[in-house]
Structure formats: C-alpha cells, structure tokens
C-alpha cells in the first residue's frame, strides 16, 4: 500500500493527526491504517512499535519531541506521583505513552470555531489542537473564543 504522509501541524493533537493521515490516505479503518503505516515506517520491527513512535517517525521528529508537542503526556507527568525519574516520552516506558499520551482527559474533543475557519482558508483543512483538550481550558488561547464540543456525528 502506497501511503501519503504529512507532518503534524503545530499543536496538532495525536488522535487528530492519526485521523488526518487516515483521511489523507482514504482509509476509514484506523487499525488497518496504523498497520500499513507501521509496515512502511518499521519494516524490520518484530514487536509492534507504539503509536506515538510511529507517528513521530511519520512527522520526521524525535519521539520525545512528538510526545512533548502533540500529546497530553506532559500534563499527566506534571502531576505524576510515580515514575518521577522517567522523562517525557522515554521509549523504555511505552505503556505510559500509550495510556496517557494518546487519549483525551475530557470525554469529548473540544475545538475552536475560529481556528477551524482560519485553518480551512489557510490550509484547506482544520485539525484538532492539543491545547483545546486540556482540562480547565474552555476558551481558545489564541482567539478568546469559547470552545465547542465535537458531537462525533462525522
């Protein structure tokens, strides 16, 4: 399978980036898409690499950089009481990355209508922002606009 790969946008949330790559490749099945992406980027892998490691490679940045800028793991690690000696995105602890880095803290994805409008004009598409998913953030930090909740109907 030939894949189109684009880099993650600034502040693009990992879940949205994974979905955007799937859409770019016209692959609605997330599991099949990630299998194809892993096969392309990790052809020699015996053990399935973590999602964040694969998406970091797709975005052409280090795993630690990707985790720091595109996941909520730094938020979780800021209030951690265990594993304090483990740096953000440490590849020796992939279970921490998968558990805390690839999920939202809140039950729904939040978005800024103004960001969406601007990005559609500038980029031709909009993307989920990591900063919009932080607990306690109900306004876009860039626009001061109230965040909307994605209804999941699409």
N, CA, C and O atoms as a DFTB+ gen file, in Angstrom:
616 C
 N C O
     1  1       0.834      -1.176       0.000
     2  2       0.000       0.000       0.000
     3  2       0.883       1.245       0.000
     4  3       1.744       1.394       0.867
     5  1       0.682       2.113      -0.939
     6  2       1.405       3.371      -1.010
     7  2       0.710       4.369      -0.094
     8  3      -0.511       4.518      -0.150
     9  1       1.470       5.046       0.741
    10  2       0.882       5.961       1.713
    11  2       1.353       7.392       1.499
    12  3       2.514       7.637       1.172
    13  1       0.435       8.328       1.689
    14  2       0.765       9.744       1.709
    15  2       0.997      10.119       3.171
    16  3       0.180       9.788       4.031
    17  1       2.079      10.791       3.452
    18  2       2.399      11.157       4.823
    19  2       2.680      12.655       4.886
    20  3       3.464      13.191       4.103
    21  1       2.028      13.311       5.828
    22  2       2.228      14.739       6.071
    23  2       2.716      14.909       7.504
    24  3       2.407      14.090       8.370
    25  1       3.455      15.941       7.747
    26  2       3.941      16.216       9.108
    27  2       2.801      16.732       9.975
    28  3       1.831      17.306       9.481
    29  1       2.940      16.517      11.272
    30  2       1.969      17.060      12.227
    31  2       2.078      18.584      12.235
    32  3       3.171      19.142      12.131
    33  1       0.943      19.236      12.359
    34  2       0.891      20.688      12.437
    35  2       1.237      21.127      13.864
    36  3       1.143      20.319      14.788
    37  1       1.631      22.381      14.062
    38  2       1.911      22.858      15.421
    39  2       0.684      22.672      16.325
    40  3      -0.429      23.047      15.955
    41  1       0.894      22.100      17.494
    42  2      -0.160      21.872      18.485
    43  2      -1.212      20.859      18.018
    44  3      -2.277      20.770      18.629
    45  1      -0.946      20.100      16.962
    46  2      -1.921      19.107      16.499
    47  2      -1.937      17.934      17.479
    48  3      -0.895      17.361      17.797
    49  1      -3.115      17.592      17.941
    50  2      -3.276      16.515      18.911
    51  2      -3.074      15.164      18.237
    52  3      -3.530      14.958      17.112
    53  1      -2.401      14.253      18.906
    54  2      -2.026      12.956      18.340
    55  2      -3.209      12.213      17.716
    56  3      -3.079      11.645      16.632
    57  1      -4.353      12.214      18.387
    58  2      -5.520      11.489      17.854
    59  2      -5.992      12.104      16.538
    60  3      -6.356      11.394      15.600
    61  1      -5.978      13.423      16.486
    62  2      -6.373      14.099      15.255
    63  2      -5.371      13.890      14.137
    64  3      -5.758      13.741      12.978
    65  1      -4.087      13.877      14.471
    66  2      -3.049      13.647      13.462
    67  2      -3.196      12.253      12.850
    68  3      -3.128      12.084      11.633
    69  1      -3.394      11.277      13.702
    70  2      -3.592       9.900      13.223
    71  2      -4.812       9.844      12.307
    72  3      -4.770       9.215      11.250
    73  1      -5.899      10.502      12.714
    74  2      -7.108      10.528      11.889
    75  2      -6.909      11.273      10.585
    76  3      -7.408      10.855       9.541
    77  1      -6.171      12.390      10.645
    78  2      -5.922      13.170       9.424
    79  2      -5.114      12.368       8.412
    80  3      -5.393      12.421       7.214
    81  1      -4.114      11.624       8.885
    82  2      -3.348      10.772       7.972
    83  2      -4.228       9.683       7.363
    84  3      -4.090       9.352       6.185
    85  1      -5.130       9.129       8.169
    86  2      -6.062       8.124       7.653
    87  2      -6.953       8.700       6.564
    88  3      -7.172       8.062       5.534
    89  1      -7.471       9.913       6.791
    90  2      -8.314      10.581       5.797
    91  2      -7.507      10.884       4.538
    92  3      -7.987      10.676       3.424
    93  1      -6.296      11.369       4.715
    94  2      -5.422      11.685       3.589
    95  2      -5.206      10.456       2.702
    96  3      -5.052      10.567       1.486
    97  1      -5.199       9.285       3.342
    98  2      -4.977       8.029       2.617
    99  2      -6.271       7.272       2.330
   100  3      -6.243       6.104       1.941
   101  1      -7.400       7.945       2.523
   102  2      -8.717       7.374       2.258
   103  2      -8.902       6.020       2.939
   104  3      -9.425       5.077       2.345
   105  1      -8.470       5.943       4.177
   106  2      -8.558       4.712       4.956
   107  2      -9.378       4.991       6.215
   108  3      -8.877       5.586       7.169
   109  1     -10.630       4.562       6.212
   110  2     -11.528       4.820       7.339
   111  2     -11.242       3.914       8.528
   112  3     -11.594       4.248       9.659
   113  1     -10.613       2.779       8.287
   114  2     -10.326       1.837       9.369
   115  2      -8.991       2.207      10.006
   116  3      -7.931       2.004       9.414
   117  1      -9.054       2.751      11.215
   118  2      -7.858       3.246      11.906
   119  2      -6.839       2.136      12.156
   120  3      -5.635       2.351      12.011
   121  1      -7.316       0.964      12.526
   122  2      -6.411      -0.154      12.809
   123  2      -5.650      -0.570      11.561
   124  3      -4.436      -0.769      11.613
   125  1      -6.348      -0.703      10.443
   126  2      -5.687      -1.091       9.188
   127  2      -4.713      -0.015       8.726
   128  3      -3.638      -0.320       8.210
   129  1      -5.095       1.242       8.914
   130  2      -4.191       2.313       8.520
   131  2      -2.911       2.274       9.343
   132  3      -1.815       2.373       8.791
   133  1      -3.044       2.131      10.660
   134  2      -1.851       2.090      11.516
   135  2      -0.988       0.868      11.195
   136  3       0.238       0.954      11.261
   137  1      -1.592      -0.246      10.855
   138  2      -0.822      -1.432      10.445
   139  2      -0.006      -1.126       9.195
   140  3       1.172      -1.475       9.112
   141  1      -0.644      -0.467       8.215
   142  2       0.048      -0.118       6.971
   143  2       1.163       0.900       7.228
   144  3       2.247       0.799       6.654
   145  1       0.892       1.867       8.083
   146  2       1.897       2.888       8.404
   147  2       3.083       2.260       9.125
   148  3       4.234       2.564       8.814
   149  1       2.807       1.392      10.078
   150  2       3.894       0.706      10.793
   151  2       4.713      -0.154       9.841
   152  3       5.941      -0.189       9.928
   153  1       4.039      -0.842       8.942
   154  2       4.751      -1.700       7.987
   155  2       5.679      -0.863       7.104
   156  3       6.777      -1.301       6.760
   157  1       5.236       0.336       6.742
   158  2       6.072       1.195       5.899
   159  2       7.231       1.810       6.673
   160  3       8.354       1.865       6.171
   161  1       6.964       2.272       7.891
   162  2       7.980       3.000       8.644
   163  2       8.869       2.113       9.516
   164  3       9.982       2.503       9.868
   165  1       8.384       0.935       9.859
   166  2       9.140       0.000      10.701
   167  2       9.155      -1.380      10.033
   168  3       8.667      -2.343      10.625
   169  1       9.699      -1.500       8.821
   170  2       9.597      -2.773       8.093
   171  2      10.283      -3.950       8.785
   172  3       9.907      -5.099       8.552
   173  1      11.257      -3.693       9.609
   174  2      12.004      -4.773      10.274
   175  2      11.495      -5.063      11.683
   176  3      12.019      -5.958      12.347
   177  1      10.491      -4.332      12.153
   178  2      10.034      -4.475      13.534
   179  2       9.440      -5.853      13.788
   180  3       8.606      -6.341      13.026
   181  1       9.884      -6.460      14.866
   182  2       9.348      -7.746      15.300
   183  2       8.188      -7.504      16.265
   184  3       7.176      -8.204      16.230
   185  1       8.355      -6.503      17.122
   186  2       7.322      -6.114      18.074
   187  2       6.660      -4.841      17.554
   188  3       7.340      -3.962      17.027
   189  1       5.355      -4.737      17.696
   190  2       4.616      -3.573      17.225
   191  2       5.071      -2.314      17.964
   192  3       4.934      -2.235      19.185
   193  1       5.609      -1.331      17.241
   194  2       6.045      -0.084      17.896
   195  2       4.847       0.711      18.411
   196  3       3.756       0.614      17.850
   197  1       5.037       1.489      19.462
   198  2       3.951       2.329      19.983
   199  2       3.455       3.327      18.928
   200  3       4.196       3.731      18.033
   201  1       2.198       3.705      19.059
   202  2       1.579       4.649      18.128
   203  2       2.385       5.944      18.057
   204  3       2.666       6.444      16.968
   205  1       2.751       6.480      19.208
   206  2       3.466       7.764      19.226
   207  2       4.808       7.670      18.505
   208  3       5.216       8.617      17.833
   209  1       5.486       6.558      18.637
   210  2       6.776       6.380      17.967
   211  2       6.584       6.348      16.449
   212  3       7.362       6.947      15.707
   213  1       5.563       5.659      16.003
   214  2       5.276       5.576      14.566
   215  2       4.875       6.937      14.006
   216  3       5.342       7.334      12.938
   217  1       4.012       7.648      14.724
   218  2       3.573       8.958      14.240
   219  2       4.692       9.994      14.309
   220  3       4.740      10.908      13.486
   221  1       5.581       9.861      15.272
   222  2       6.752      10.752      15.331
   223  2       7.625      10.546      14.104
   224  3       8.095      11.506      13.494
   225  1       7.834       9.299      13.752
   226  2       8.635       8.985      12.568
   227  2       7.958       9.537      11.311
   228  3       8.627      10.072      10.427
   229  1       6.637       9.406      11.234
   230  2       5.894       9.947      10.086
   231  2       6.049      11.459      10.008
   232  3       6.132      12.022       8.916
   233  1       6.088      12.116      11.160
   234  2       6.195      13.565      11.209
   235  2       7.642      14.057      11.154
   236  3       7.897      15.261      11.151
   237  1       8.583      13.115      11.110
   238  2      10.011      13.407      10.985
   239  2      10.559      14.207      12.172
   240  3      11.340      15.142      11.999
   241  1      10.132      13.818      13.380
   242  2      10.669      14.401      14.606
   243  2      10.979      13.264      15.573
   244  3      10.527      12.137      15.372
   245  1      11.740      13.550      16.610
   246  2      12.041      12.526      17.608
   247  2      10.768      12.147      18.356
   248  3       9.819      12.928      18.428
   249  1      10.762      10.952      18.905
   250  2       9.603      10.507      19.684
   251  2       9.362      11.445      20.859
   252  3       8.220      11.821      21.123
   253  1      10.418      11.825      21.567
   254  2      10.259      12.737      22.710
   255  2       9.681      14.078      22.282
   256  3       8.793      14.608      22.949
   257  1      10.171      14.631      21.183
   258  2       9.660      15.901      20.678
   259  2       8.178      15.765      20.320
   260  3       7.368      16.625      20.666
   261  1       7.833      14.686      19.629
   262  2       6.443      14.471      19.228
   263  2       5.541      14.367      20.457
   264  3       4.478      14.987      20.509
   265  1       5.964      13.589      21.432
   266  2       5.161      13.405      22.642
   267  2       4.994      14.729      23.381
   268  3       3.905      15.044      23.861
   269  1       6.053      15.486      23.470
   270  2       6.002      16.759      24.180
   271  2       5.064      17.763      23.507
   272  3       4.387      18.524      24.199
   273  1       5.011      17.779      22.185
   274  2       4.237      18.779      21.447
   275  2       2.878      18.311      20.941
   276  3       2.074      19.142      20.519
   277  1       2.594      17.011      20.968
   278  2       1.365      16.513      20.337
   279  2       0.536      15.579      21.210
   280  3      -0.472      15.044      20.746
   281  1       0.933      15.370      22.457
   282  2       0.157      14.512      23.355
   283  2      -0.113      15.247      24.661
   284  3       0.400      16.342      24.893
   285  1      -0.921      14.630      25.503
   286  2      -1.195      15.192      26.823
   287  2      -0.307      14.580      27.897
   288  3      -0.517      14.827      29.084
   289  1       0.674      13.791      27.500
   290  2       1.570      13.179      28.479
   291  2       2.278      14.223      29.351
   292  3       2.401      13.999      30.555
   293  1       2.748      15.350      28.806
   294  2       3.383      16.340      29.690
   295  2       2.450      16.814      30.800
   296  3       2.906      17.071      31.914
   297  1       1.159      16.934      30.520
   298  2       0.196      17.315      31.541
   299  2       0.147      16.243      32.636
   300  3       0.217      16.560      33.823
   301  1       0.031      15.002      32.240
   302  2      -0.024      13.906      33.210
   303  2       1.269      13.816      34.016
   304  3       1.244      13.594      35.227
   305  1       2.384      13.989      33.339
   306  2       3.679      13.871      34.016
   307  2       3.907      15.033      34.978
   308  3       4.643      14.888      35.955
   309  1       3.292      16.175      34.720
   310  2       3.450      17.328      35.602
   311  2       2.826      17.084      36.969
   312  3       3.242      17.685      37.959
   313  1       1.838      16.212      37.028
   314  2       1.165      15.935      38.291
   315  2       1.379      14.497      38.747
   316  3       0.663      14.009      39.621
   317  1       2.360      13.820      38.158
   318  2       2.626      12.419      38.491
   319  2       3.225      12.289      39.883
   320  3       3.980      13.147      40.340
   321  1       2.871      11.203      40.537
   322  2       3.470      10.900      41.836
   323  2       4.349       9.659      41.747
   324  3       5.101       9.355      42.673
   325  1       4.251       8.949      40.633
   326  2       5.068       7.754      40.427
   327  2       5.943       7.962      39.192
   328  3       5.647       8.812      38.353
   329  1       6.998       7.198      39.088
   330  2       7.896       7.234      37.923
   331  2       8.453       8.635      37.670
   332  3       8.591       9.049      36.519
   333  1       8.769       9.354      38.726
   334  2       9.264      10.723      38.588
   335  2      10.606      10.803      37.866
   336  3      10.962      11.847      37.321
   337  1      11.339       9.709      37.864
   338  2      12.643       9.704      37.204
   339  2      12.555       9.393      35.713
   340  3      13.573       9.403      35.021
   341  1      11.351       9.116      35.209
   342  2      11.169       8.779      33.794
   343  2      10.869      10.061      33.017
   344  3       9.860      10.716      33.277
   345  1      11.736      10.428      32.063
   346  2      11.490      11.652      31.278
   347  2      10.289      11.492      30.339
   348  3       9.883      10.376      30.014
   349  1       9.732      12.628      29.912
   350  2       8.631      12.608      28.944
   351  2       9.037      11.790      27.720
   352  3      10.120      11.979      27.166
   353  1       8.160      10.885      27.308
   354  2       8.397      10.148      26.068
   355  2       9.520       9.155      26.116
   356  3      10.025       8.757      25.067
   357  1       9.935       8.735      27.298
   358  2      11.011       7.756      27.403
   359  2      10.581       6.453      26.732
   360  3       9.598       5.841      27.150
   361  1      11.301       6.025      25.699
   362  2      10.899       4.824      24.965
   363  2      10.954       3.546      25.797
   364  3      10.412       2.518      25.392
   365  1      11.608       3.606      26.963
   366  2      11.659       2.420      27.809
   367  2      10.333       2.192      28.540
   368  3      10.139       1.143      29.154
   369  1       9.423       3.161      28.479
   370  2       8.129       3.033      29.144
   371  2       6.983       3.306      28.159
   372  3       6.207       4.240      28.360
   373  1       6.876       2.499      27.101
   374  2       5.836       2.754      26.101
   375  2       4.417       2.677      26.656
   376  3       3.503       3.302      26.117
   377  1       4.229       1.908      27.739
   378  2       2.878       1.803      28.306
   379  2       2.407       3.143      28.875
   380  3       1.211       3.434      28.846
   381  1       3.327       3.963      29.390
   382  2       2.953       5.295      29.872
   383  2       2.539       6.187      28.708
   384  3       1.577       6.950      28.799
   385  1       3.275       6.076      27.626
   386  2       2.964       6.880      26.441
   387  2       1.591       6.503      25.898
   388  3       0.782       7.379      25.592
   389  1       1.327       5.210      25.777
   390  2       0.046       4.753      25.237
   391  2      -1.108       5.120      26.168
   392  3      -2.159       5.564      25.705
   393  1      -0.924       4.940      27.460
   394  2      -2.011       5.169      28.417
   395  2      -2.330       6.646      28.562
   396  3      -3.501       7.026      28.555
   397  1      -1.321       7.479      28.693
   398  2      -1.558       8.885      28.998
   399  2      -1.356       9.834      27.819
   400  3      -1.870      10.953      27.833
   401  1      -0.631       9.410      26.823
   402  2      -0.304      10.320      25.738
   403  2      -1.280      10.327      24.585
   404  3      -1.367      11.320      23.863
   405  1      -2.018       9.245      24.391
   406  2      -2.838       9.118      23.189
   407  2      -4.325       9.272      23.446
   408  3      -5.137       8.974      22.571
   409  1      -4.691       9.730      24.631
   410  2      -6.107       9.875      24.972
   411  2      -6.402      11.293      25.444
   412  3      -5.517      12.031      25.877
   413  1      -7.680      11.642      25.342
   414  2      -8.101      12.923      25.892
   415  2      -8.400      12.752      27.378
   416  3      -8.697      11.647      27.834
   417  1      -8.323      13.820      28.112
   418  2      -8.641      13.790      29.529
   419  2     -10.146      13.953      29.708
   420  3     -10.749      13.368      30.607
   421  1     -10.734      14.756      28.837
   422  2     -12.169      15.018      28.915
   423  2     -12.909      14.028      28.008
   424  3     -12.306      13.444      27.107
   425  1     -14.210      13.838      28.240
   426  2     -14.941      12.827      27.470
   427  2     -15.151      13.173      25.994
   428  3     -15.375      12.274      25.182
   429  1     -15.085      14.447      25.635
   430  2     -15.298      14.860      24.245
   431  2     -14.134      15.709      23.757
   432  3     -13.410      16.311      24.550
   433  1     -13.968      15.748      22.456
   434  2     -12.952      16.593      21.846
   435  2     -13.506      18.015      21.762
   436  3     -14.660      18.224      21.387
   437  1     -12.671      18.980      22.113
   438  2     -13.064      20.389      22.064
   439  2     -12.369      21.070      20.887
   440  3     -11.261      20.697      20.501
   441  1     -13.039      22.070      20.327
   442  2     -12.486      22.769      19.164
   443  2     -12.906      24.218      19.163
   444  3     -13.912      24.601      19.761
   445  1     -12.113      25.009      18.477
   446  2     -12.386      26.448      18.355
   447  2     -12.963      26.715      16.964
   448  3     -12.291      26.459      15.965
   449  1     -14.186      27.221      16.883
   450  2     -14.777      27.516      15.577
   451  2     -13.952      28.505      14.746
   452  3     -13.900      28.394      13.521
   453  1     -13.308      29.469      15.410
   454  2     -12.492      30.451      14.687
   455  2     -11.233      29.797      14.127
   456  3     -10.840      30.085      12.996
   457  1     -10.590      28.916      14.906
   458  2      -9.428      28.170      14.392
   459  2      -9.825      27.372      13.159
   460  3      -9.098      27.346      12.165
   461  1     -10.984      26.719      13.229
   462  2     -11.452      25.904      12.102
   463  2     -11.607      26.762      10.854
   464  3     -11.134      26.391       9.780
   465  1     -12.267      27.904      10.993
   466  2     -12.463      28.795       9.841
   467  2     -11.131      29.249       9.263
   468  3     -10.933      29.195       8.049
   469  1     -10.217      29.695      10.116
   470  2      -8.915      30.186       9.650
   471  2      -8.113      29.079       8.964
   472  3      -7.523      29.302       7.907
   473  1      -8.094      27.884       9.568
   474  2      -7.299      26.783       9.017
   475  2      -7.869      26.291       7.694
   476  3      -7.113      25.919       6.796
   477  1      -9.183      26.283       7.563
   478  2      -9.776      25.861       6.288
   479  2      -9.383      26.821       5.167
   480  3      -9.157      26.398       4.033
   481  1      -9.304      28.100       5.483
   482  2      -8.890      29.089       4.482
   483  2      -7.394      28.949       4.194
   484  3      -6.979      28.919       3.035
   485  1      -6.596      28.864       5.248
   486  2      -5.141      28.830       5.101
   487  2      -4.612      27.485       4.596
   488  3      -3.730      27.447       3.738
   489  1      -5.147      26.388       5.123
   490  2      -4.597      25.060       4.836
   491  2      -5.490      24.193       3.952
   492  3      -5.017      23.249       3.320
   493  1      -6.774      24.514       3.910
   494  2      -7.722      23.668       3.185
   495  2      -8.339      22.601       4.082
   496  3      -9.182      21.828       3.628
   497  1      -7.937      22.549       5.326
   498  2      -8.477      21.610       6.314
   499  2      -8.225      22.201       7.697
   500  3      -7.417      23.115       7.860
   501  1      -8.924      21.669       8.677
   502  2      -8.698      22.071      10.067
   503  2      -8.224      20.851      10.837
   504  3      -8.392      19.717      10.386
   505  1      -7.631      21.088      12.002
   506  2      -7.126      19.966      12.793
   507  2      -7.399      20.181      14.272
   508  3      -7.610      21.310      14.717
   509  1      -7.395      19.091      15.031
   510  2      -7.607      19.149      16.477
   511  2      -6.362      19.689      17.150
   512  3      -5.250      19.235      16.881
   513  1      -6.555      20.651      18.018
   514  2      -5.444      21.249      18.752
   515  2      -5.304      20.601      20.123
   516  3      -6.291      20.394      20.830
   517  1      -4.094      20.291      20.480
   518  2      -3.806      19.718      21.791
   519  2      -4.220      20.699      22.889
   520  3      -4.795      20.298      23.901
   521  1      -3.926      21.977      22.686
   522  2      -4.231      22.977      23.715
   523  2      -5.731      23.094      23.989
   524  3      -6.121      23.530      25.072
   525  1      -6.569      22.719      23.042
   526  2      -8.019      22.756      23.246
   527  2      -8.514      21.570      24.079
   528  3      -9.661      21.568      24.525
   529  1      -7.672      20.575      24.289
   530  2      -8.074      19.363      25.011
   531  2      -7.686      19.391      26.479
   532  3      -8.027      18.472      27.224
   533  1      -6.990      20.415      26.902
   534  2      -6.510      20.488      28.288
   535  2      -7.670      20.705      29.256
   536  3      -8.555      21.517      28.987
   537  1      -7.674      19.989      30.377
   538  2      -8.738      20.210      31.350
   539  2      -8.680      21.639      31.884
   540  3      -7.605      22.184      32.134
   541  1      -9.860      22.231      32.053
   542  2      -9.934      23.601      32.555
   543  2      -9.835      24.658      31.472
   544  3     -10.023      25.843      31.751
   545  1      -9.547      24.261      30.255
   546  2      -9.468      25.208      29.139
   547  2     -10.795      25.147      28.381
   548  3     -11.116      24.130      27.766
   549  1     -11.554      26.227      28.427
   550  2     -12.852      26.275      27.766
   551  2     -12.927      27.385      26.728
   552  3     -13.963      27.604      26.100
   553  1     -11.788      28.090      26.560
   554  2     -11.694      29.186      25.603
   555  2     -10.422      28.983      24.800
   556  3      -9.417      28.522      25.340
   557  1     -10.451      29.319      23.529
   558  2      -9.261      29.221      22.689
   559  2      -8.239      30.250      23.189
   560  3      -8.560      31.426      23.361
   561  1      -7.030      29.795      23.415
   562  2      -5.990      30.682      23.923
   563  2      -5.566      31.716      22.879
   564  3      -5.079      32.791      23.230
   565  1      -5.750      31.395      21.606
   566  2      -5.367      32.308      20.526
   567  2      -6.455      33.345      20.248
   568  3      -6.156      34.527      20.076
   569  1      -7.718      32.907      20.205
   570  2      -8.799      33.784      19.778
   571  2      -9.694      34.287      20.909
   572  3     -10.440      35.248      20.720
   573  1      -9.633      33.658      22.072
   574  2     -10.534      34.027      23.150
   575  2     -11.965      33.577      22.884
   576  3     -12.905      34.060      23.515
   577  1     -12.118      32.656      21.953
   578  2     -13.428      32.141      21.560
   579  2     -13.779      30.919      22.421
   580  3     -12.920      30.089      22.721
   581  1     -15.047      30.827      22.809
   582  2     -15.490      29.652      23.579
   583  2     -15.293      28.399      22.729
   584  3     -15.630      28.384      21.545
   585  1     -14.746      27.350      23.341
   586  2     -14.547      26.096      22.627
   587  2     -15.874      25.359      22.487
   588  3     -16.689      25.341      23.409
   589  1     -16.073      24.760      21.334
   590  2     -17.243      23.922      21.074
   591  2     -16.866      22.477      21.352
   592  3     -15.688      22.119      21.352
   593  1     -17.865      21.661      21.587
   594  2     -17.637      20.232      21.815
   595  2     -18.012      19.493      20.546
   596  3     -19.111      19.661      20.017
   597  1     -17.080      18.664      20.056
   598  2     -17.347      17.861      18.853
   599  2     -18.438      16.853      19.203
   600  3     -18.381      16.191      20.239
   601  1     -19.435      16.748      18.318
   602  2     -20.548      15.858      18.615
   603  2     -20.335      14.440      18.107
   604  3     -21.126      13.550      18.418
   605  1     -19.284      14.215      17.335
   606  2     -18.959      12.862      16.874
   607  2     -19.851      12.349      15.772
   608  3     -19.829      11.152      15.486
   609  1     -20.637      13.202      15.138
   610  2     -21.565      12.733      14.106
   611  2     -20.902      12.504      12.760
   612  3     -21.520      11.933      11.861
   613  1     -19.650      12.940      12.602
   614  2     -18.977      12.744      11.308
   615  2     -17.944      11.672      11.396
   616  3     -17.279      11.373      10.404
